[in-house]
PDB file of C-alpha atoms in Angstrom:
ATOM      1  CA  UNK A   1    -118.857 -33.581 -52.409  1.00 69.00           C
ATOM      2  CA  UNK A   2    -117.335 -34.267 -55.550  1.00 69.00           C
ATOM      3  CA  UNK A   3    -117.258 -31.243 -58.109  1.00 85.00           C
ATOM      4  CA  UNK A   4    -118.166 -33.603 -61.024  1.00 94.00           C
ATOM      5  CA  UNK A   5    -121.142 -34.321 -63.114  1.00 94.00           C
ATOM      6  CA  UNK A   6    -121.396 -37.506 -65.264  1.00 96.00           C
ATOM      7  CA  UNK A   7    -123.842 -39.419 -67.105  1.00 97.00           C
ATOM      8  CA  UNK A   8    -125.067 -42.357 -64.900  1.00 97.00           C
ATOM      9  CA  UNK A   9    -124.360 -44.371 -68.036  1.00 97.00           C
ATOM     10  CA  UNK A  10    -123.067 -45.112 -71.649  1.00 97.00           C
ATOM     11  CA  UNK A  11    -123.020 -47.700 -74.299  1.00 97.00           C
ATOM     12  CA  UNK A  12    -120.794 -48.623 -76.959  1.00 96.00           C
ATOM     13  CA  UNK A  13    -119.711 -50.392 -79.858  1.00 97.00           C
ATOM     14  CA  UNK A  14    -117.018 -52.539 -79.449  1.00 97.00           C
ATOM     15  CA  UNK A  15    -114.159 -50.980 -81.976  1.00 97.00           C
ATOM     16  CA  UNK A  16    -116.097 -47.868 -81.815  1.00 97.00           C
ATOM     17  CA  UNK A  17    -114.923 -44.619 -79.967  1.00 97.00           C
ATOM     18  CA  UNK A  18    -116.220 -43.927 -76.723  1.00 98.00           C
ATOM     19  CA  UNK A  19    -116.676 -40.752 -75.516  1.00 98.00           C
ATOM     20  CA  UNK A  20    -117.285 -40.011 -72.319  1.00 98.00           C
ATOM     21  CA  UNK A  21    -118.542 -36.757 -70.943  1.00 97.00           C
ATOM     22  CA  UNK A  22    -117.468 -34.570 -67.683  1.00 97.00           C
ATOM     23  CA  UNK A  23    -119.393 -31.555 -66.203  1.00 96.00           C
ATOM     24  CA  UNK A  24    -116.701 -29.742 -63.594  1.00 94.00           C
ATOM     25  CA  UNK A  25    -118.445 -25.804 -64.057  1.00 93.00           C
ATOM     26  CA  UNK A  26    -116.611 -24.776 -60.556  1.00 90.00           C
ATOM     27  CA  UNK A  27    -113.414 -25.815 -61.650  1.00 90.00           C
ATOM     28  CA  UNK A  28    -110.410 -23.401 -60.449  1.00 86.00           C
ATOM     29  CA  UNK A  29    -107.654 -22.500 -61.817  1.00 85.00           C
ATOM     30  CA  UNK A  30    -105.067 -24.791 -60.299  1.00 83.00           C
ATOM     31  CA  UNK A  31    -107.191 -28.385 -60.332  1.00 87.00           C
ATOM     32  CA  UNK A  32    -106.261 -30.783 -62.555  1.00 89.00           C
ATOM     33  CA  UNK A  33    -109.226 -33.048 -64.125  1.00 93.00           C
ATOM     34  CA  UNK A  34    -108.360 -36.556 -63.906  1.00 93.00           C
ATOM     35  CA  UNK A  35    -109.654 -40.304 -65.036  1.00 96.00           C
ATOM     36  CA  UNK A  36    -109.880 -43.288 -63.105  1.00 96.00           C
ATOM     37  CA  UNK A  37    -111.842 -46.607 -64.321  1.00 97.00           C
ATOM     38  CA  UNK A  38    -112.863 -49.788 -62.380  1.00 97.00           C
ATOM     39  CA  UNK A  39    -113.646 -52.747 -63.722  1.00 95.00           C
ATOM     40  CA  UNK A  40    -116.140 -55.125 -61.341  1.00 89.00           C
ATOM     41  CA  UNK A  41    -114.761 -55.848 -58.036  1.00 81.00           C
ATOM     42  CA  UNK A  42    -111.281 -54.433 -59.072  1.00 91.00           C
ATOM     43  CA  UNK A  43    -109.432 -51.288 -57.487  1.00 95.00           C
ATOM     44  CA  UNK A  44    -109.580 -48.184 -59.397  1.00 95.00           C
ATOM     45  CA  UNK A  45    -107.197 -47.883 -62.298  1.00 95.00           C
ATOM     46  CA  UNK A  46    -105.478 -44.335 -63.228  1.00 93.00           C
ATOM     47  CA  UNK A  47    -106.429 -43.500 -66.852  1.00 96.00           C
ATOM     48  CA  UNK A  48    -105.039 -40.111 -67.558  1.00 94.00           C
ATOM     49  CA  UNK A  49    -105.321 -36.166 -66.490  1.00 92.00           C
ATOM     50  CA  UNK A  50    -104.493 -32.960 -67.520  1.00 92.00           C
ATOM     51  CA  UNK A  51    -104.856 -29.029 -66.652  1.00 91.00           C
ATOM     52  CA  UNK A  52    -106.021 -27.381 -69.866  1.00 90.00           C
ATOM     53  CA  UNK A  53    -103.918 -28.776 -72.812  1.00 84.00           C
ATOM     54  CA  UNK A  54    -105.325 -32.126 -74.766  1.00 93.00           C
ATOM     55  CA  UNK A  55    -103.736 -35.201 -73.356  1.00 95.00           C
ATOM     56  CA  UNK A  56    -102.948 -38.882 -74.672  1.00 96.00           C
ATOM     57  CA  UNK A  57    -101.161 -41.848 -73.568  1.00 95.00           C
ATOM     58  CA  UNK A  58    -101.490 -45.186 -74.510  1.00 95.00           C
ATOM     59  CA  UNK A  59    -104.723 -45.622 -72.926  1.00 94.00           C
ATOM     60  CA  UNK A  60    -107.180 -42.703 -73.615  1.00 97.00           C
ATOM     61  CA  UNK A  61    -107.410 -39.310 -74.857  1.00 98.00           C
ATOM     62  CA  UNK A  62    -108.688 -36.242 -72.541  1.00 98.00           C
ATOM     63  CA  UNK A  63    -110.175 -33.458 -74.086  1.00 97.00           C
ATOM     64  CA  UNK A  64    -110.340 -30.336 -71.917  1.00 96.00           C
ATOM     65  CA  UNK A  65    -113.027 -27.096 -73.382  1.00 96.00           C
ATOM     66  CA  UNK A  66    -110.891 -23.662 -73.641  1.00 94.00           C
ATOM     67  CA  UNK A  67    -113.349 -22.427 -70.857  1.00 94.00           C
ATOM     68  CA  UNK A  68    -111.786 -25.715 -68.809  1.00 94.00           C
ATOM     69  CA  UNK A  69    -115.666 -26.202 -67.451  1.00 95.00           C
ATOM     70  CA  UNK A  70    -116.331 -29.638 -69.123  1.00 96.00           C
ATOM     71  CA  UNK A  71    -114.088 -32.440 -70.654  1.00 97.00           C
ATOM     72  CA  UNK A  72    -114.087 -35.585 -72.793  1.00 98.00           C
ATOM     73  CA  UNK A  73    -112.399 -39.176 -72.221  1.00 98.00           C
ATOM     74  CA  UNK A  74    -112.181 -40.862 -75.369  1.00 98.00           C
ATOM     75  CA  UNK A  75    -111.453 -44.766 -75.599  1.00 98.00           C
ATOM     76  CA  UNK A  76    -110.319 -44.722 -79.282  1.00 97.00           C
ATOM     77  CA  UNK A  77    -111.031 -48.212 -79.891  1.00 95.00           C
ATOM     78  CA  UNK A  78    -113.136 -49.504 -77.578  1.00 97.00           C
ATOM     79  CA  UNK A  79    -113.048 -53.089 -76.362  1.00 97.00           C
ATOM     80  CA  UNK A  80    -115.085 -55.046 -74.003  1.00 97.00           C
ATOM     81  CA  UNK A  81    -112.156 -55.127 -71.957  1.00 95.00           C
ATOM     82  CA  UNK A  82    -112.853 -51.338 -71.354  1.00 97.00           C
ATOM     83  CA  UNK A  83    -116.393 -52.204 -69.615  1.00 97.00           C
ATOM     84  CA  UNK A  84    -116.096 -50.176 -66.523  1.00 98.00           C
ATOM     85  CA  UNK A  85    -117.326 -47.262 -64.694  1.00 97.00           C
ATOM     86  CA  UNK A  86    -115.204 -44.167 -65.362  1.00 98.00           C
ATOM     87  CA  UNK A  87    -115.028 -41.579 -63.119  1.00 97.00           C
ATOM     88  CA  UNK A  88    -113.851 -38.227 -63.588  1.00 96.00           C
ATOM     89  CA  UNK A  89    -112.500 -36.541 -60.690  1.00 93.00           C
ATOM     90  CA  UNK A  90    -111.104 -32.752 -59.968  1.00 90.00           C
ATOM     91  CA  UNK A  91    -108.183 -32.019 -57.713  1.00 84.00           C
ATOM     92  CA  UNK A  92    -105.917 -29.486 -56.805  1.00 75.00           C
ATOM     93  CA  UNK A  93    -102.123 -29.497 -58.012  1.00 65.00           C
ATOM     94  CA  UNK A  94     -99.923 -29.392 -55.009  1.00 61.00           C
ATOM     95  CA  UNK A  95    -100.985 -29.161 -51.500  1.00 62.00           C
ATOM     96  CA  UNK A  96    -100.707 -31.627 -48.846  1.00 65.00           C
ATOM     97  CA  UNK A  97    -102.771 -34.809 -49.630  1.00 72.00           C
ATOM     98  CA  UNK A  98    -103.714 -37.164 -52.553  1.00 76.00           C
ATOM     99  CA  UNK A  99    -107.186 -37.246 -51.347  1.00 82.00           C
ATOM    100  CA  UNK A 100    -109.419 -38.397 -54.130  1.00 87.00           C
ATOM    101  CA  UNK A 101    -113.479 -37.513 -54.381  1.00 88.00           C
ATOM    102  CA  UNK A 102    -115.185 -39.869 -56.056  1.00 91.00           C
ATOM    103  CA  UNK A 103    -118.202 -39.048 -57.906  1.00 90.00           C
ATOM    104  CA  UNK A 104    -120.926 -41.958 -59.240  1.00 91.00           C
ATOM    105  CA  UNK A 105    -119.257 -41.857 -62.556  1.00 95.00           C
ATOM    106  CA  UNK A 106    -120.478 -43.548 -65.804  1.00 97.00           C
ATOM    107  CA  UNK A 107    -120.851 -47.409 -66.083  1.00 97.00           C
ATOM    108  CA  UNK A 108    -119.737 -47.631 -69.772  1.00 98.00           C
ATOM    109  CA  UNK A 109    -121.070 -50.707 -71.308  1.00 98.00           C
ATOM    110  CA  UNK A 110    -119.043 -52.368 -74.176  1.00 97.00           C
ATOM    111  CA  UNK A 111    -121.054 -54.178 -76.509  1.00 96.00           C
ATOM    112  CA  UNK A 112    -120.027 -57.007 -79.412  1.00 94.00           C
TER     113      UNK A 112
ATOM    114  CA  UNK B   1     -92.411 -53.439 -60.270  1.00 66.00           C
ATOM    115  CA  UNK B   2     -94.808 -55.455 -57.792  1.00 78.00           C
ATOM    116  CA  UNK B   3     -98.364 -53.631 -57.794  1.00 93.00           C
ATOM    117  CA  UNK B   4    -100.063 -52.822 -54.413  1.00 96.00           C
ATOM    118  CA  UNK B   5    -101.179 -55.485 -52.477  1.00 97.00           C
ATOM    119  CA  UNK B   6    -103.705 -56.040 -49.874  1.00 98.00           C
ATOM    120  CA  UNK B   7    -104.380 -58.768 -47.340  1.00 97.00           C
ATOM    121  CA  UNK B   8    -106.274 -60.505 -46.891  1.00 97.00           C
ATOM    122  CA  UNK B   9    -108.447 -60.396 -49.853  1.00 97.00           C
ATOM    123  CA  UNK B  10    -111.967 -61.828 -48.007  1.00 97.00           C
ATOM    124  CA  UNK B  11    -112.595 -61.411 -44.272  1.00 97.00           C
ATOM    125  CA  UNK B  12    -115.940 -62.956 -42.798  1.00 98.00           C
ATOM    126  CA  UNK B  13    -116.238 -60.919 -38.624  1.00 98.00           C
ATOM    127  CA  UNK B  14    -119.110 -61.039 -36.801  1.00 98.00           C
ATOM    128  CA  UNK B  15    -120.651 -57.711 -35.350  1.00 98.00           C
ATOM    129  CA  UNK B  16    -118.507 -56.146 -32.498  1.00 98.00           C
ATOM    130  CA  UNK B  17    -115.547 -57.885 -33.268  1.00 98.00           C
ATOM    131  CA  UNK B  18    -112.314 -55.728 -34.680  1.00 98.00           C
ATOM    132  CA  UNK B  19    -110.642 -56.463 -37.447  1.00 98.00           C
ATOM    133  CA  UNK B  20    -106.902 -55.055 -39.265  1.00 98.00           C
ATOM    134  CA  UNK B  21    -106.452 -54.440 -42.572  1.00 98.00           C
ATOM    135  CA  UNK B  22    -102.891 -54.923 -44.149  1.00 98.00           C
ATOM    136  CA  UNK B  23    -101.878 -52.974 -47.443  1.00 98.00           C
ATOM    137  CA  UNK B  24     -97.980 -52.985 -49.074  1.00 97.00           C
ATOM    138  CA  UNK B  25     -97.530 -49.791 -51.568  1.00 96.00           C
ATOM    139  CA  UNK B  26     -95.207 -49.938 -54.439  1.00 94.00           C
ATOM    140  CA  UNK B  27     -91.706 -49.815 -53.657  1.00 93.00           C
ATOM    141  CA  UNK B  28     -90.479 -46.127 -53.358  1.00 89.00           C
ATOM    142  CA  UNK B  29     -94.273 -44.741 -52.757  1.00 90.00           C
ATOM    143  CA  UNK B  30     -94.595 -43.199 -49.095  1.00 89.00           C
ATOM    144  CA  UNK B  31     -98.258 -41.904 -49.716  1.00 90.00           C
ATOM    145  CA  UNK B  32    -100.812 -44.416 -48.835  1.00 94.00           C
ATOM    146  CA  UNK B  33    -104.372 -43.962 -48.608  1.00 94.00           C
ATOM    147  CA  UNK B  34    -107.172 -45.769 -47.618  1.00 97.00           C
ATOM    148  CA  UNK B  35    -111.030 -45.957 -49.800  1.00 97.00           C
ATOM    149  CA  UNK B  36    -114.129 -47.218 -48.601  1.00 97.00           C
ATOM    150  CA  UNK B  37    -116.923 -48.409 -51.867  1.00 96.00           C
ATOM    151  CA  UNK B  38    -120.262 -49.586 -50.616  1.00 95.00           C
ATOM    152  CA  UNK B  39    -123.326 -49.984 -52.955  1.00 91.00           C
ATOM    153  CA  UNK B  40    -124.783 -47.146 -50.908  1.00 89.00           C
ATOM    154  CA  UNK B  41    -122.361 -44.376 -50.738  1.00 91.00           C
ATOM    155  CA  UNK B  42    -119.963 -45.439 -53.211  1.00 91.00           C
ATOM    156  CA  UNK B  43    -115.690 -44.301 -52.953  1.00 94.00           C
ATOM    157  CA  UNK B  44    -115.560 -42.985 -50.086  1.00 95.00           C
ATOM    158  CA  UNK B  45    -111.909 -41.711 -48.760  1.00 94.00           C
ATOM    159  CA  UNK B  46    -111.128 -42.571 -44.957  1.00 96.00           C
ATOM    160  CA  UNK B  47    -107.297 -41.332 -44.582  1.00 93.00           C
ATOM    161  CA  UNK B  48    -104.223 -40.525 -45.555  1.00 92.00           C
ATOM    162  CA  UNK B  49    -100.715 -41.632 -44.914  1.00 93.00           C
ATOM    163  CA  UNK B  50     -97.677 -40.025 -45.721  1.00 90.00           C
ATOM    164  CA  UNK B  51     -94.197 -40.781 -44.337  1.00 89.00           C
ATOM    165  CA  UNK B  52     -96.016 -42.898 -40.948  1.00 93.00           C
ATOM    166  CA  UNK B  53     -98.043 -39.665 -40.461  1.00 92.00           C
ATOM    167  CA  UNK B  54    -101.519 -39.095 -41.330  1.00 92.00           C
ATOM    168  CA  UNK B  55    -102.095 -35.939 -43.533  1.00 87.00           C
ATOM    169  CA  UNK B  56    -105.848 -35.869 -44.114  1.00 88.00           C
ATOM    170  CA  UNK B  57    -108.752 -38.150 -42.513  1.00 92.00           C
ATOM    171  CA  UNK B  58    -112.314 -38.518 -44.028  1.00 92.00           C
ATOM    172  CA  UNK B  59    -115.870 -38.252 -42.335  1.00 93.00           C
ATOM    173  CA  UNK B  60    -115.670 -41.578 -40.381  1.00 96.00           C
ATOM    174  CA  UNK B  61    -116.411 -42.410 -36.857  1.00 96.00           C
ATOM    175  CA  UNK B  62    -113.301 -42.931 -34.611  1.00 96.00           C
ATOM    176  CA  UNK B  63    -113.226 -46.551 -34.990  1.00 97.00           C
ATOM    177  CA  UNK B  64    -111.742 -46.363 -37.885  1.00 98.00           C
ATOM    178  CA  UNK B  65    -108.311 -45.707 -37.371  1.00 97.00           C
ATOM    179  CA  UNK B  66    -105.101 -46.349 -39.341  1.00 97.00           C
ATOM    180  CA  UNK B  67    -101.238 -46.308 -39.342  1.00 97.00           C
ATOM    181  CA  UNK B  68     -98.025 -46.266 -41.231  1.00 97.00           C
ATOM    182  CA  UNK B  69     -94.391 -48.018 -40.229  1.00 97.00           C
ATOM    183  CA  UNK B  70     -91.278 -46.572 -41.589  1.00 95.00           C
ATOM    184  CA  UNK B  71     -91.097 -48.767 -44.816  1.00 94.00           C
ATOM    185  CA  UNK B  72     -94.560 -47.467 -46.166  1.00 94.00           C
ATOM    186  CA  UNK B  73     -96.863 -50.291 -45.130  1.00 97.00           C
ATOM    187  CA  UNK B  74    -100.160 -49.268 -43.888  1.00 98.00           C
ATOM    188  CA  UNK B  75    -102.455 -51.095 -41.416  1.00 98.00           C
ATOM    189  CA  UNK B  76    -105.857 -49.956 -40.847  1.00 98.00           C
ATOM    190  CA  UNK B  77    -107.976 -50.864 -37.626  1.00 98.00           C
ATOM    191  CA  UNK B  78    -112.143 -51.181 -37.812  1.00 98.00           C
ATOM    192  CA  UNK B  79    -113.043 -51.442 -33.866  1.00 96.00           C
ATOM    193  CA  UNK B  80    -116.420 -52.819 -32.756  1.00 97.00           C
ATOM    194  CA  UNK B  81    -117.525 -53.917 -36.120  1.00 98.00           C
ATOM    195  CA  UNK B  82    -121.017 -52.929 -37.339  1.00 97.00           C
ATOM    196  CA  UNK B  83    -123.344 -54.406 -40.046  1.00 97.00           C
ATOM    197  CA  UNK B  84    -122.807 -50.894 -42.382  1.00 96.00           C
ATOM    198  CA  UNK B  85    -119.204 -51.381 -42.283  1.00 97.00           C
ATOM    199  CA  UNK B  86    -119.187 -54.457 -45.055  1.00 97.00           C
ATOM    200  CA  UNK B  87    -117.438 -53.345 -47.583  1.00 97.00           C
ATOM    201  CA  UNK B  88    -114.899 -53.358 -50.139  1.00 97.00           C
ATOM    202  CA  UNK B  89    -111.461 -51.562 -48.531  1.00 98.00           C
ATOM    203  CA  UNK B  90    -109.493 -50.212 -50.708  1.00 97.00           C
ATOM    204  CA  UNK B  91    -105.300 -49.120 -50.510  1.00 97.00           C
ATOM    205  CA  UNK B  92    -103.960 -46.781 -52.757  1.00 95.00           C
ATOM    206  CA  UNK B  93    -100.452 -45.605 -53.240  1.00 93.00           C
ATOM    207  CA  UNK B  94     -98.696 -42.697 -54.713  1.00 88.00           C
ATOM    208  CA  UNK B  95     -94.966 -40.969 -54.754  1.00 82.00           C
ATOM    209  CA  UNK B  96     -96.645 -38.194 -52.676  1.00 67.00           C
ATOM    210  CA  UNK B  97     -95.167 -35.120 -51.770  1.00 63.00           C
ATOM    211  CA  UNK B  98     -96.054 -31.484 -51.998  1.00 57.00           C
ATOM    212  CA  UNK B  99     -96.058 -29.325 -54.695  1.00 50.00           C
ATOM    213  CA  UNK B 100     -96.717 -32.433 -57.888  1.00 56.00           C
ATOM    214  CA  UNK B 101    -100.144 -33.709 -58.640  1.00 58.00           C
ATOM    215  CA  UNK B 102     -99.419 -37.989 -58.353  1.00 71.00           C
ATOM    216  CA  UNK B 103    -101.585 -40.353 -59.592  1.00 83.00           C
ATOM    217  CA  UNK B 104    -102.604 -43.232 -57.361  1.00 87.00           C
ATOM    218  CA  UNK B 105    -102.208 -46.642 -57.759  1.00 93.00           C
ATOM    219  CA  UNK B 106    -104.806 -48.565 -56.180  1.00 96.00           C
ATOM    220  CA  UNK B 107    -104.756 -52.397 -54.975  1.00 97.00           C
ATOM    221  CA  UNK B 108    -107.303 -55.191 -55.612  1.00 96.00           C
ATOM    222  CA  UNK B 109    -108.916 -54.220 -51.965  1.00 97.00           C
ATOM    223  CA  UNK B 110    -110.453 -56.117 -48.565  1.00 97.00           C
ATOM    224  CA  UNK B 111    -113.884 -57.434 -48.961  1.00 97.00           C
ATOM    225  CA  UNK B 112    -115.109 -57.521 -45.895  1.00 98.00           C
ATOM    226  CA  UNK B 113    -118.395 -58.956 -44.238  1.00 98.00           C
ATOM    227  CA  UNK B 114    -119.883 -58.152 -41.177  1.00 98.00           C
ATOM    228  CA  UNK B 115    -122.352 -60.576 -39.778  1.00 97.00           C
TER     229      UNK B 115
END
């Protein structure tokens, strides 16, 4: 079962911020929080992780709490491009497989 | 560098028939794992591949079944094809390994219908 809890779905301002939530309470210590998006009828797209530090790259931003039991995605500039469903997944660092759980994630709507 | 690609793209079988599923990871991944997304159960992960052997397997019936040849391309087999098994199929690739967290790269995926 997948360790995450997101909502079902979001809307958003084109050019506004989106911020998209992530509920992992049972997190442990060594699993990594990470971001995948797909758009309709595409494959899943890598957006970004991290362990407990803030992250950016040229896509998103990932805000991690100190307590490590919730994060944020943020889209800085949203664009309707960016409509998707997001999903935030946990996983292990290391081990022996790049087995991903999939959640329901969050269809976030982009709107003009 | 050429993304992951799967083929074919559409497949129309008709219940009880098999069917193989090609996917080609990006040059220089060895990890390659295969997804299953219906509108029912959603992402759901069937196995993995890593260097022709399989490292981890999902909760699917044994007629699913999969491989991997020696330069990273991964086949997977659907025998006696139910209705429940349309779906979208999807290949993912990574660097692998042990001990570093990679992030997968997934292709455009199999849509496949089962009549």
């Amino acid at each position: 079962d997948a360790k995450t809890t997101q909502p079902p779905s979001m809307d958003c301002a084109e050019g506004r911020a989106a911020n998209l939530p992530c509920n992992h309470s049972t997190i442990s210590g060594n699993e990594y929080v990470y971001w995948y998006r797909q758009i309709h009828s595409q494959g899943p797209q890598y957006i970004i992780h991290g362990l407990k530090n803030n992250e950016t790259n040229e896509m998103a931003s990932l805000i991690i709490t100190e307590d490590r039991k919730s994060s944020t995605l943020i889209l800085p500039h949203a664009t309707l491009r960016d409509t998707a469903v997001y999903y935030c997944i946990v996983r292990g660092y290391g081990g022996a497989t790049n087995k991903l759980i999939f959640g329901t994630g969050t269809l976030l709507a982009v709107q003009p | 560098k050429a993304g992951v690609t799967q083929t074919p793209r559409y497949l129309i079988k008709t219940r009880g028939q098999q069917v193989t599923l090609s996917c080609s990871p990006i040059s220089g991944h060895r990890s390659v794992s295969w997804y299953q997304q219906t509108p029912g159960q959603g992402l759901q992960f069937l196995f993995e591949y890593f260097s022709e052997t399989q490292r981890n397997k999902g909760n699917f019936p044994g007629r699913f079944s999969g491989r991997q040849f020696s330069n990273s391309r991964s086949e997977m087999n659907v025998s006696t094809l139910e209705l429940g098994d349309s779906a979208l199929y999807l290949c993912a690739s990574s660097a692998g390994g042990q001990g570093l967290s990679y992030e997968q790269y997934f292709g455009p995926g199999t849509r496949l219908t089962v009549t």
